[in-house]
Tab-separated table of C-alpha atoms in Angstrom:
chain	number	residue	atom	x	y	z
A	55	MET	CA	16.148	12.230	10.218
A	56	ALA	CA	13.473	13.942	8.110
A	57	VAL	CA	13.882	13.195	4.372
A	58	THR	CA	13.791	15.539	1.797
A	59	PHE	CA	12.199	15.026	-1.814
A	60	TYR	CA	12.842	17.595	-4.823
A	61	ASN	CA	10.342	18.227	-7.757
A	62	LEU	CA	7.716	15.461	-7.746
A	63	SER	CA	6.970	16.472	-11.282
A	64	SER	CA	9.804	15.451	-12.818
A	65	LYS	CA	11.419	11.970	-13.627
A	66	ALA	CA	14.272	12.472	-11.466
A	67	GLY	CA	11.732	13.299	-8.270
A	68	LEU	CA	9.880	10.180	-9.346
A	69	GLU	CA	12.878	8.041	-9.746
A	70	LYS	CA	13.870	8.793	-6.483
A	71	LEU	CA	10.424	8.460	-4.496
A	72	ASP	CA	10.206	5.225	-6.218
A	73	ASN	CA	13.255	3.817	-5.366
A	74	HIS	CA	12.611	5.221	-1.237
A	75	LEU	CA	9.261	2.969	-1.783
A	76	LYS	CA	11.315	-0.377	-3.061
A	77	THR	CA	11.578	-2.174	0.425
A	78	ARG	CA	9.179	0.749	2.301
A	79	SER	CA	5.190	-0.030	2.749
A	80	TYR	CA	4.692	3.784	3.274
A	81	ILE	CA	6.979	6.969	3.300
A	82	SER	CA	8.090	6.553	6.822
A	83	GLY	CA	7.824	3.878	9.620
A	84	TYR	CA	4.960	1.085	9.393
A	85	GLN	CA	1.792	3.060	9.106
A	86	ALA	CA	0.522	5.126	7.001
A	87	SER	CA	0.800	9.005	8.697
A	88	LYS	CA	0.948	12.298	8.128
A	89	ASP	CA	4.079	11.911	5.801
A	90	ASP	CA	2.272	10.037	3.244
A	91	ILE	CA	-0.426	12.479	3.683
A	92	THR	CA	2.113	15.370	2.403
A	93	MET	CA	3.675	13.150	0.012
A	94	HIS	CA	-0.223	12.169	-1.718
A	95	ALA	CA	-0.973	16.016	-1.717
A	96	ALA	CA	2.160	16.916	-3.633
A	97	LEU	CA	1.652	14.503	-6.182
A	98	LYS	CA	-1.251	15.844	-7.251
A	99	GLY	CA	-2.345	13.129	-9.153
A	100	ALA	CA	-1.796	9.430	-9.773
A	101	PRO	CA	1.822	8.401	-10.952
A	102	SER	CA	2.521	6.936	-14.156
A	103	SER	CA	2.348	3.063	-13.853
A	104	GLU	CA	6.121	2.658	-14.935
A	105	TYR	CA	6.682	3.967	-11.161
A	106	ILE	CA	6.035	0.940	-10.006
A	107	ASN	CA	6.480	1.615	-6.228
A	108	VAL	CA	4.911	4.585	-6.489
A	109	SER	CA	1.659	3.774	-7.873
A	110	ARG	CA	1.566	0.648	-5.697
A	111	TRP	CA	2.040	2.897	-2.761
A	112	PHE	CA	-0.377	5.682	-3.786
A	113	ASN	CA	-3.312	3.541	-4.334
A	114	HIS	CA	-3.028	1.960	-0.931
A	115	ILE	CA	-2.972	5.937	0.450
A	116	GLU	CA	-6.036	6.707	-2.066
A	117	ALA	CA	-7.644	3.272	-0.321
A	118	LEU	CA	-7.269	3.840	3.203
A	119	LEU	CA	-8.330	7.975	2.965
A	120	ARG	CA	-11.946	6.658	1.841
A	121	ILE	CA	-11.912	3.760	4.239
A	122	SER	CA	-10.700	5.374	7.796
A	123	GLY	CA	-8.510	8.324	6.802
A	124	VAL	CA	-4.640	8.746	8.468
A	125	ALA	CA	-3.934	9.581	12.263
A	126	ALA	CA	0.024	8.736	12.570
A	127	GLU	CA	2.117	11.578	13.183
A	128	GLY	CA	5.413	10.225	10.983
A	129	SER	CA	8.475	11.545	11.354
A	130	GLY	CA	8.114	14.511	8.990
A	131	ILE	CA	9.310	15.196	5.745
A	132	SER	CA	9.760	17.770	3.094
A	133	VAL	CA	8.613	18.177	-0.018
A	134	GLU	CA	10.388	20.808	-2.436
A	135	GLY	CA	7.864	23.645	-3.336
A	136	PHE	CA	5.162	21.890	-1.260
A	137	ALA	CA	3.699	22.943	2.467
A	138	PRO	CA	3.740	19.939	5.076
A	139	VAL	CA	0.202	18.869	5.563
A	140	THR	CA	-1.905	20.057	8.606
A	141	GLU	CA	-3.723	18.534	11.259
A	142	GLU	CA	-7.303	19.392	10.306
A	143	SER	CA	-6.734	18.145	6.473
A	144	VAL	CA	-5.756	14.623	8.059
A	145	ALA	CA	-8.041	13.985	10.598
A	146	THR	CA	-10.793	11.944	9.384
A	147	PRO	CA	-13.865	14.282	8.922
A	148	SER	CA	-16.260	14.294	12.141
A	149	VAL	CA	-20.002	13.086	11.305
A	150	ASN	CA	-21.169	16.145	13.149
A	151	ASP	CA	-19.826	18.037	10.278
A	152	ALA	CA	-22.849	16.384	8.271
A	153	LYS	CA	-25.727	18.066	10.420
A	154	PRO	CA	-28.009	20.127	9.051
A	155	ALA	CA	-27.771	23.779	10.549
A	156	ASP	CA	-31.376	23.402	10.828
A	157	ASP	CA	-32.703	20.646	13.362
A	158	ASP	CA	-35.673	21.452	14.262
A	159	ASP	CA	-37.851	19.056	11.961
A	160	ASP	CA	-37.671	15.437	13.845
A	161	ASP	CA	-38.069	14.051	10.308
A	162	SER	CA	-34.724	15.619	9.294
A	163	ASP	CA	-33.224	14.767	12.886
A	164	ASN	CA	-34.161	10.967	11.973
A	165	LEU	CA	-33.012	10.831	8.388
A	166	PHE	CA	-29.557	12.267	9.657
A	167	GLY	CA	-29.319	9.858	12.461
A	168	GLU	CA	-29.716	7.340	9.848
A	169	ASP	CA	-26.974	9.233	8.005
A	170	ILE	CA	-24.512	9.361	10.545
A	171	GLU	CA	-25.254	5.415	11.509
A	172	GLU	CA	-24.168	4.474	7.691
A	173	GLU	CA	-20.926	6.899	7.974
A	174	LYS	CA	-19.620	4.744	11.014
A	175	LYS	CA	-20.294	1.581	9.874
A	176	ALA	CA	-17.969	2.986	6.382
A	177	ALA	CA	-15.422	3.951	8.694
A	178	LYS	CA	-14.841	0.799	10.659
A	179	GLU	CA	-11.377	-0.714	9.542
A	180	PRO	CA	-11.082	-3.506	7.790
A	181	GLY	CA	-10.065	-6.968	8.377
A	182	LYS	CA	-6.607	-7.138	7.456
A	183	SER	CA	-3.422	-10.164	7.605
A	184	SER	CA	0.036	-9.826	7.319
A	185	ILE	CA	1.487	-12.285	5.170
A	186	LEU	CA	5.151	-13.405	4.749
A	187	LEU	CA	5.484	-15.244	1.317
A	188	ASP	CA	7.976	-17.537	0.075
A	189	VAL	CA	8.755	-17.485	-3.909
A	190	LYS	CA	11.187	-19.876	-5.348
A	191	LEU	CA	12.764	-19.741	-8.414
A	192	TRP	CA	13.857	-22.382	-11.432
A	193	ASP	CA	17.550	-21.967	-10.727
A	194	ASP	CA	20.557	-20.259	-9.981
A	195	GLU	CA	20.621	-18.292	-12.698
A	196	THR	CA	17.310	-16.527	-12.751
A	197	ASP	CA	17.748	-12.599	-12.732
A	198	MET	CA	16.949	-11.978	-9.138
A	199	ALA	CA	16.250	-8.146	-9.972
A	200	LYS	CA	13.999	-9.304	-12.453
A	201	LEU	CA	12.300	-12.019	-10.326
A	202	GLU	CA	11.566	-8.854	-7.504
A	203	GLU	CA	10.502	-6.777	-10.113
A	204	THR	CA	7.576	-9.367	-11.457
A	205	VAL	CA	6.641	-10.318	-7.985
A	206	ARG	CA	5.896	-6.251	-7.017
A	207	SER	CA	4.079	-5.661	-10.522
A	208	VAL	CA	1.046	-7.444	-9.191
A	209	GLN	CA	-1.326	-4.825	-8.255
A	210	MET	CA	-5.024	-4.654	-6.853
A	211	GLU	CA	-6.560	-3.286	-3.878
A	212	GLY	CA	-6.509	-4.391	-1.087
A	213	LEU	CA	-2.650	-5.459	-1.647
A	214	THR	CA	0.259	-3.880	-0.286
A	215	TRP	CA	4.219	-5.021	-0.510
A	216	GLY	CA	6.575	-5.036	2.368
A	217	MET	CA	9.946	-5.806	2.915
A	218	SER	CA	11.746	-8.520	0.999
A	219	LYS	CA	14.965	-10.720	0.785
A	220	LEU	CA	17.120	-12.875	-0.099
A	221	VAL	CA	17.357	-16.738	1.457
A	222	ALA	CA	19.700	-19.407	0.949
A	223	VAL	CA	18.701	-22.579	0.668
A	224	GLY	CA	22.150	-24.533	-0.318
A	225	TYR	CA	24.097	-25.604	-3.465
A	226	GLY	CA	24.035	-21.699	-4.509
A	227	ILE	CA	20.302	-21.735	-4.866
A	228	LYS	CA	18.141	-19.131	-3.202
A	229	LYS	CA	14.835	-17.944	-2.388
A	230	PHE	CA	13.017	-14.645	-2.147
A	231	GLN	CA	11.087	-13.738	0.238
A	232	ILE	CA	8.634	-11.209	0.910
A	233	MET	CA	5.897	-9.550	3.147
A	234	MET	CA	2.361	-8.485	2.341
A	235	THR	CA	-0.274	-6.682	3.542
A	236	ILE	CA	-4.114	-7.533	2.432
A	237	VAL	CA	-7.348	-6.117	3.263
A	238	ASP	CA	-9.164	-9.713	3.867
A	239	ASP	CA	-12.482	-8.837	1.957
A	240	LEU	CA	-10.601	-7.629	-1.270
A	241	VAL	CA	-7.871	-9.880	-1.612
A	242	SER	CA	-7.824	-13.646	-1.779
A	243	ILE	CA	-4.290	-14.916	-1.129
A	244	ASP	CA	-5.032	-18.441	-3.234
A	245	SER	CA	-5.968	-16.563	-6.109
A	246	LEU	CA	-3.298	-14.231	-5.684
A	247	ILE	CA	-0.466	-17.185	-5.813
A	248	GLU	CA	-2.533	-19.262	-8.473
A	249	ASP	CA	-3.967	-16.514	-10.656
A	250	HIS	CA	-1.125	-13.855	-10.589
A	251	LEU	CA	2.175	-15.178	-9.115
A	252	THR	CA	2.531	-18.617	-10.687
A	253	SER	CA	1.110	-18.084	-14.022
A	254	GLU	CA	2.163	-16.661	-17.465
A	255	PRO	CA	4.106	-14.518	-17.622
A	256	ALA	CA	5.401	-14.479	-13.692
A	257	ASN	CA	6.117	-18.624	-14.123
A	258	GLU	CA	8.811	-17.145	-16.335
A	259	TYR	CA	11.335	-16.527	-12.708
A	260	ILE	CA	8.855	-17.865	-10.593
A	261	GLN	CA	8.247	-21.894	-10.039
A	262	SER	CA	6.517	-22.167	-6.592
A	263	CYS	CA	5.048	-19.874	-3.588
A	264	ASP	CA	4.739	-20.766	0.064
A	265	ILE	CA	3.104	-19.212	2.682
A	266	VAL	CA	5.538	-18.831	5.892
A	267	ALA	CA	3.653	-17.036	8.349
A	268	PHE	CA	-0.035	-15.605	7.721
A	269	ASN	CA	-1.164	-13.167	10.731
A	270	LYS	CA	-4.180	-10.999	11.125
A	271	ILE	CA	-4.104	-7.821	11.939
C-alpha cells in the first residue's frame, strides 16, 4: 500500500518522515527507487540536522544521484502538493545528450569522444559492502533509545544505516545490532568504530563494537 506524506515544510511532516526512515535505508524497498526521488524533490533542499534519519537518507540519495542515478520503480508514494517524478526525471542522462549539434569537425568528435569515456567511467557503481555490527553496552541500565540515537548520529559520506534490533545475551543484558551499507572507497569500518563509535562522546553508551557479518555487494 502506498504511503502518503503531508506538508514536508512543516515540523509534523518532517517528524513523520524521520520516524518512517528510522528503520529504513530507503523510502520503500531495499534499494533506491523513484519513491526516493519523489521525496528528495519534494523536500526542495537539505533538511535540518535535528531530523537525523531524514538527513542521513537525504545525503545518501544526493550521493547516488551524483554517482549513478536511480532506476528502480518503487511502490508508489504520494506527497501532498507534489506530483510523483516521471521516468524521464529519474533516468541517468544519456551520454549521447552531450554530443554537439555539429559533428563535422574531427577534432570536436575526438574531444567529445574522450568526454564520453570519462562520463562512462564516472558512472560506474562504486564498490559497496553490507555489514552487520554488534554494539555492546556497558550494563542493563543503558538507555537503549539514546544508544541507537548515538549510533545513527554518526554521519559521513558513503555510510547508510539500516535496520536494527536488540538481542538478549543473558543476565538481563542485551546488545544492539544494526545493519549498515558503506561505499568501500569512502568509509573505513575500522575508523568508523575506533574514531566515532567507541570514542567520546559515543563511548558513554557504547562499550565496544564487533563485526558479525561483512559482505561485498
